[in-house]
């Protein structure tokens, strides 16, 4: 019952896509186009049921509306999911079939990479649509280094707010997850002489990081407990919950993972414990900024400026949260909604 789904929440359009020849089954969700056509990545995942895929598409597309709004982009929120195991089911023909479906929307939705979909995969999608980004042909390619740069800027804003200085040197920072974003972030922090603690479920990745950045290594499942200045979750979502929040060893949480709070109550819980939380979609917008604003063959000066400005957005969130006595995630939502309400009409479906 899609219309009655708790996450349907004013979605403008949900498209179910299939292609018998390639086995494609995908869902494209367009949440809100008041700020412009929807932009959001495509996730490929072995969902247990099509219902799970609908839920994910609806939640993720709503999240993109808020992320794009807060990042100051003139873009709406949308997201797509392909149902299937990326390691087993992904073929060039399936990706092109997905691209053909994106093309039928005439630019109301632009896709890009997400979990399970690489830059090379997006190049396959782009063979069938002009509304695919995040490739070297459409701009700067892989968004992860820009996501990491935005996280660095956000960590500095949080340190400045909490301690009066944004100096990274000598700070103890715990990184949980050393994938595309986490690795770039570790590199940036090591160059600024942070004392790094690294954790990854993949032991060989953690060992490589230990050697590459002169870091200390920790267990993935207990990294949040380590006493530190900053805990940076850069793996999966829902890591901040009723069990982990009382155990947190850092006074600041600032990392890349999407949907870090398991429930709405967890923002309150963090505030009550005196932990300064950088709302996930505010701090991790560097990737979408690079996808939205970069041009083929262009340099990245304008993108770098906008990504670095994430620190200023967070400063404003922290100040308003203190003044109003509200959790930072509630304030981020309010700022994103205010911009949407000022924007007015939705994009013409034709
Ligand atoms: P990735 O898949 O490249 O890396 C994730 C890493 O986390 C892997 O090394 C994995 O082994 C590790 N990991 C998984 N579970 C873990 C656990 N329980 N504890 C410790 N490590 C664990 O992903 P990514 O592209 O680096 O993205 C990381 C997070 O940031 C995701 O939540 C993603 O949605 C979010 N994000 C990414 C971007 C981007 O530009 N790539 C942009 C915005 C948000």
PDB file of N, CA and C and ligand atoms in Angstrom, residues 43 67 114-115 142-148 175-183 199-202 205 219-221 233-237 255-259 280 284-288, ligand 1:
ATOM      1  N   UNK A  43      20.894   3.230  -5.579  1.00  0.00           N
ATOM      2  CA  UNK A  43      21.452   2.199  -4.713  1.00  0.00           C
ATOM      3  C   UNK A  43      21.111   0.838  -5.282  1.00  0.00           C
ATOM      4  N   UNK A  67      18.676  17.200   2.247  1.00  0.00           N
ATOM      5  CA  UNK A  67      20.117  17.406   2.035  1.00  0.00           C
ATOM      6  C   UNK A  67      20.353  18.491   0.988  1.00  0.00           C
ATOM      7  N   UNK A 114      25.626   5.427  -5.707  1.00  0.00           N
ATOM      8  CA  UNK A 114      25.356   5.263  -4.274  1.00  0.00           C
ATOM      9  C   UNK A 114      25.860   3.862  -3.908  1.00  0.00           C
ATOM     10  N   UNK A 115      25.470   3.380  -2.747  1.00  0.00           N
ATOM     11  CA  UNK A 115      25.918   2.053  -2.305  1.00  0.00           C
ATOM     12  C   UNK A 115      25.617   1.015  -3.397  1.00  0.00           C
ATOM     13  N   UNK A 142      34.158  10.601  -9.191  1.00  0.00           N
ATOM     14  CA  UNK A 142      33.915  10.076  -7.841  1.00  0.00           C
ATOM     15  C   UNK A 142      33.681  11.200  -6.813  1.00  0.00           C
ATOM     16  N   UNK A 143      32.495  11.203  -6.155  1.00  0.00           N
ATOM     17  CA  UNK A 143      32.211  12.279  -5.183  1.00  0.00           C
ATOM     18  C   UNK A 143      32.893  12.102  -3.819  1.00  0.00           C
ATOM     19  N   UNK A 144      33.426  10.902  -3.533  1.00  0.00           N
ATOM     20  CA  UNK A 144      33.893  10.607  -2.165  1.00  0.00           C
ATOM     21  C   UNK A 144      34.942  11.590  -1.623  1.00  0.00           C
ATOM     22  N   UNK A 145      35.950  12.024  -2.429  1.00  0.00           N
ATOM     23  CA  UNK A 145      36.932  12.967  -1.857  1.00  0.00           C
ATOM     24  C   UNK A 145      36.286  14.271  -1.414  1.00  0.00           C
ATOM     25  N   UNK A 146      35.207  14.677  -2.103  1.00  0.00           N
ATOM     26  CA  UNK A 146      34.533  15.935  -1.737  1.00  0.00           C
ATOM     27  C   UNK A 146      33.661  15.735  -0.496  1.00  0.00           C
ATOM     28  N   UNK A 147      33.101  14.532  -0.369  1.00  0.00           N
ATOM     29  CA  UNK A 147      32.376  14.216   0.867  1.00  0.00           C
ATOM     30  C   UNK A 147      33.348  14.303   2.047  1.00  0.00           C
ATOM     31  N   UNK A 148      34.535  13.717   1.883  1.00  0.00           N
ATOM     32  CA  UNK A 148      35.532  13.716   2.969  1.00  0.00           C
ATOM     33  C   UNK A 148      35.951  15.150   3.320  1.00  0.00           C
ATOM     34  N   UNK A 175      37.862   6.964  13.656  1.00  0.00           N
ATOM     35  CA  UNK A 175      37.180   6.767  12.371  1.00  0.00           C
ATOM     36  C   UNK A 175      36.633   5.349  12.312  1.00  0.00           C
ATOM     37  N   UNK A 176      35.320   5.236  12.155  1.00  0.00           N
ATOM     38  CA  UNK A 176      34.704   3.905  12.053  1.00  0.00           C
ATOM     39  C   UNK A 176      34.271   3.698  10.602  1.00  0.00           C
ATOM     40  N   UNK A 177      35.009   2.844   9.867  1.00  0.00           N
ATOM     41  CA  UNK A 177      34.732   2.627   8.439  1.00  0.00           C
ATOM     42  C   UNK A 177      35.748   3.371   7.593  1.00  0.00           C
ATOM     43  N   UNK A 178      36.544   2.593   6.834  1.00  0.00           N
ATOM     44  CA  UNK A 178      37.615   3.199   6.025  1.00  0.00           C
ATOM     45  C   UNK A 178      37.425   2.843   4.562  1.00  0.00           C
ATOM     46  N   UNK A 179      36.226   3.118   4.070  1.00  0.00           N
ATOM     47  CA  UNK A 179      35.928   2.877   2.658  1.00  0.00           C
ATOM     48  C   UNK A 179      36.265   4.109   1.843  1.00  0.00           C
ATOM     49  N   UNK A 180      35.434   4.381   0.829  1.00  0.00           N
ATOM     50  CA  UNK A 180      35.729   5.502  -0.074  1.00  0.00           C
ATOM     51  C   UNK A 180      35.899   6.808   0.685  1.00  0.00           C
ATOM     52  N   UNK A 181      34.940   7.126   1.563  1.00  0.00           N
ATOM     53  CA  UNK A 181      35.000   8.409   2.276  1.00  0.00           C
ATOM     54  C   UNK A 181      35.982   8.340   3.444  1.00  0.00           C
ATOM     55  N   UNK A 182      35.865   7.268   4.247  1.00  0.00           N
ATOM     56  CA  UNK A 182      36.685   7.159   5.458  1.00  0.00           C
ATOM     57  C   UNK A 182      38.172   7.223   5.150  1.00  0.00           C
ATOM     58  N   UNK A 183      38.582   6.590   4.063  1.00  0.00           N
ATOM     59  CA  UNK A 183      40.016   6.583   3.723  1.00  0.00           C
ATOM     60  C   UNK A 183      40.490   7.993   3.357  1.00  0.00           C
ATOM     61  N   UNK A 199      38.993   1.924  12.685  1.00  0.00           N
ATOM     62  CA  UNK A 199      38.293   0.646  12.882  1.00  0.00           C
ATOM     63  C   UNK A 199      37.522   0.302  11.618  1.00  0.00           C
ATOM     64  N   UNK A 200      37.567  -0.967  11.222  1.00  0.00           N
ATOM     65  CA  UNK A 200      36.790  -1.415  10.059  1.00  0.00           C
ATOM     66  C   UNK A 200      36.474  -2.896  10.259  1.00  0.00           C
ATOM     67  N   UNK A 201      35.285  -3.309   9.836  1.00  0.00           N
ATOM     68  CA  UNK A 201      34.946  -4.745   9.953  1.00  0.00           C
ATOM     69  C   UNK A 201      35.876  -5.597   9.114  1.00  0.00           C
ATOM     70  N   UNK A 202      36.433  -4.995   8.086  1.00  0.00           N
ATOM     71  CA  UNK A 202      37.406  -5.689   7.251  1.00  0.00           C
ATOM     72  C   UNK A 202      38.791  -5.457   7.870  1.00  0.00           C
ATOM     73  N   UNK A 205      41.639  -3.928   5.832  1.00  0.00           N
ATOM     74  CA  UNK A 205      41.523  -2.485   5.581  1.00  0.00           C
ATOM     75  C   UNK A 205      42.022  -1.701   6.787  1.00  0.00           C
ATOM     76  N   UNK A 219      38.649  -2.157  17.581  1.00  0.00           N
ATOM     77  CA  UNK A 219      37.635  -3.099  17.094  1.00  0.00           C
ATOM     78  C   UNK A 219      36.445  -2.323  16.535  1.00  0.00           C
ATOM     79  N   UNK A 220      35.882  -2.816  15.424  1.00  0.00           N
ATOM     80  CA  UNK A 220      34.794  -2.093  14.760  1.00  0.00           C
ATOM     81  C   UNK A 220      33.588  -1.896  15.680  1.00  0.00           C
ATOM     82  N   UNK A 221      33.240  -2.953  16.435  1.00  0.00           N
ATOM     83  CA  UNK A 221      31.983  -2.851  17.189  1.00  0.00           C
ATOM     84  C   UNK A 221      32.100  -2.067  18.484  1.00  0.00           C
ATOM     85  N   UNK A 233      31.618   8.400  12.463  1.00  0.00           N
ATOM     86  CA  UNK A 233      31.078   7.183  11.845  1.00  0.00           C
ATOM     87  C   UNK A 233      31.056   7.317  10.322  1.00  0.00           C
ATOM     88  N   UNK A 234      31.779   6.457   9.643  1.00  0.00           N
ATOM     89  CA  UNK A 234      31.853   6.519   8.178  1.00  0.00           C
ATOM     90  C   UNK A 234      31.528   5.160   7.580  1.00  0.00           C
ATOM     91  N   UNK A 235      30.652   4.382   8.258  1.00  0.00           N
ATOM     92  CA  UNK A 235      30.280   3.060   7.728  1.00  0.00           C
ATOM     93  C   UNK A 235      28.775   3.062   7.446  1.00  0.00           C
ATOM     94  N   UNK A 236      28.021   2.334   8.263  1.00  0.00           N
ATOM     95  CA  UNK A 236      26.591   2.200   7.995  1.00  0.00           C
ATOM     96  C   UNK A 236      25.761   3.096   8.906  1.00  0.00           C
ATOM     97  N   UNK A 237      24.452   3.165   8.613  1.00  0.00           N
ATOM     98  CA  UNK A 237      23.554   4.002   9.398  1.00  0.00           C
ATOM     99  C   UNK A 237      23.119   3.343  10.702  1.00  0.00           C
ATOM    100  N   UNK A 255      30.544  12.548  11.262  1.00  0.00           N
ATOM    101  CA  UNK A 255      31.043  11.587  10.283  1.00  0.00           C
ATOM    102  C   UNK A 255      30.141  11.502   9.075  1.00  0.00           C
ATOM    103  N   UNK A 256      30.509  10.618   8.139  1.00  0.00           N
ATOM    104  CA  UNK A 256      29.885  10.594   6.814  1.00  0.00           C
ATOM    105  C   UNK A 256      28.635   9.727   6.700  1.00  0.00           C
ATOM    106  N   UNK A 257      28.480   8.763   7.588  1.00  0.00           N
ATOM    107  CA  UNK A 257      27.412   7.765   7.385  1.00  0.00           C
ATOM    108  C   UNK A 257      26.048   8.441   7.252  1.00  0.00           C
ATOM    109  N   UNK A 258      25.218   7.914   6.371  1.00  0.00           N
ATOM    110  CA  UNK A 258      23.846   8.394   6.232  1.00  0.00           C
ATOM    111  C   UNK A 258      22.975   7.786   7.327  1.00  0.00           C
ATOM    112  N   UNK A 259      21.927   8.505   7.721  1.00  0.00           N
ATOM    113  CA  UNK A 259      20.941   8.002   8.698  1.00  0.00           C
ATOM    114  C   UNK A 259      21.586   7.452   9.970  1.00  0.00           C
ATOM    115  N   UNK A 280      23.853  14.284  10.051  1.00  0.00           N
ATOM    116  CA  UNK A 280      24.502  13.544   8.949  1.00  0.00           C
ATOM    117  C   UNK A 280      24.320  14.197   7.585  1.00  0.00           C
ATOM    118  N   UNK A 284      27.530  15.583   5.407  1.00  0.00           N
ATOM    119  CA  UNK A 284      28.010  14.697   4.326  1.00  0.00           C
ATOM    120  C   UNK A 284      27.545  15.141   2.928  1.00  0.00           C
ATOM    121  N   UNK A 285      27.219  16.435   2.790  1.00  0.00           N
ATOM    122  CA  UNK A 285      26.687  16.918   1.502  1.00  0.00           C
ATOM    123  C   UNK A 285      27.769  17.224   0.459  1.00  0.00           C
ATOM    124  N   UNK A 286      29.047  17.062   0.813  1.00  0.00           N
ATOM    125  CA  UNK A 286      30.111  17.409  -0.136  1.00  0.00           C
ATOM    126  C   UNK A 286      30.004  16.645  -1.446  1.00  0.00           C
ATOM    127  N   UNK A 287      29.618  15.374  -1.360  1.00  0.00           N
ATOM    128  CA  UNK A 287      29.516  14.561  -2.574  1.00  0.00           C
ATOM    129  C   UNK A 287      28.433  15.067  -3.508  1.00  0.00           C
ATOM    130  N   UNK A 288      27.269  15.351  -2.953  1.00  0.00           N
ATOM    131  CA  UNK A 288      26.168  15.800  -3.824  1.00  0.00           C
ATOM    132  C   UNK A 288      26.471  17.203  -4.368  1.00  0.00           C
TER     133      UNK A 288
HETATM  134  P1  LIG B   1      32.125   2.189   1.430  1.00  0.00           P
HETATM  135  O1  LIG B   1      31.237   1.028   1.221  1.00  0.00           O
HETATM  136  O2  LIG B   1      33.189   2.511   0.448  1.00  0.00           O
HETATM  137  O3  LIG B   1      32.879   2.041   2.848  1.00  0.00           O
HETATM  138  C1  LIG B   1      32.290   1.580   4.022  1.00  0.00           C
HETATM  139  C2  LIG B   1      33.402   0.974   4.898  1.00  0.00           C
HETATM  140  O4  LIG B   1      32.857   0.684   6.186  1.00  0.00           O
HETATM  141  C3  LIG B   1      33.969  -0.333   4.360  1.00  0.00           C
HETATM  142  O5  LIG B   1      35.385  -0.307   4.446  1.00  0.00           O
HETATM  143  C4  LIG B   1      33.371  -1.397   5.299  1.00  0.00           C
HETATM  144  O6  LIG B   1      34.227  -2.516   5.453  1.00  0.00           O
HETATM  145  C5  LIG B   1      33.252  -0.610   6.583  1.00  0.00           C
HETATM  146  N1  LIG B   1      32.253  -1.103   7.532  1.00  0.00           N
HETATM  147  C6  LIG B   1      31.028  -1.654   7.285  1.00  0.00           C
HETATM  148  N2  LIG B   1      30.393  -1.931   8.443  1.00  0.00           N
HETATM  149  C7  LIG B   1      31.218  -1.521   9.441  1.00  0.00           C
HETATM  150  C8  LIG B   1      31.129  -1.515  10.857  1.00  0.00           C
HETATM  151  N3  LIG B   1      30.046  -1.996  11.485  1.00  0.00           N
HETATM  152  N4  LIG B   1      32.167  -1.012  11.568  1.00  0.00           N
HETATM  153  C9  LIG B   1      33.265  -0.532  10.948  1.00  0.00           C
HETATM  154  N5  LIG B   1      33.414  -0.515   9.596  1.00  0.00           N
HETATM  155  C10 LIG B   1      32.404  -0.997   8.870  1.00  0.00           C
HETATM  156  O7  LIG B   1      31.150   3.445   1.674  1.00  0.00           O
HETATM  157  P2  LIG B   1      31.479   4.994   1.496  1.00  0.00           P
HETATM  158  O8  LIG B   1      31.178   5.422   0.114  1.00  0.00           O
HETATM  159  O9  LIG B   1      32.820   5.295   2.102  1.00  0.00           O
HETATM  160  O10 LIG B   1      30.329   5.618   2.420  1.00  0.00           O
HETATM  161  C11 LIG B   1      30.393   5.511   3.834  1.00  0.00           C
HETATM  162  C12 LIG B   1      29.121   6.090   4.431  1.00  0.00           C
HETATM  163  O11 LIG B   1      28.997   7.463   4.048  1.00  0.00           O
HETATM  164  C13 LIG B   1      27.813   5.419   3.954  1.00  0.00           C
HETATM  165  O12 LIG B   1      26.883   5.442   5.017  1.00  0.00           O
HETATM  166  C14 LIG B   1      27.343   6.318   2.831  1.00  0.00           C
HETATM  167  O13 LIG B   1      25.934   6.237   2.652  1.00  0.00           O
HETATM  168  C15 LIG B   1      27.759   7.678   3.369  1.00  0.00           C
HETATM  169  N6  LIG B   1      27.964   8.693   2.326  1.00  0.00           N
HETATM  170  C16 LIG B   1      28.865   8.487   1.330  1.00  0.00           C
HETATM  171  C17 LIG B   1      29.070   9.468   0.345  1.00  0.00           C
HETATM  172  C18 LIG B   1      30.086   9.292  -0.750  1.00  0.00           C
HETATM  173  O14 LIG B   1      30.451  10.293  -1.400  1.00  0.00           O
HETATM  174  N7  LIG B   1      30.595   8.088  -0.983  1.00  0.00           N
HETATM  175  C19 LIG B   1      28.335  10.656   0.408  1.00  0.00           C
HETATM  176  C20 LIG B   1      27.422  10.855   1.451  1.00  0.00           C
HETATM  177  C21 LIG B   1      27.259   9.854   2.409  1.00  0.00           C
END
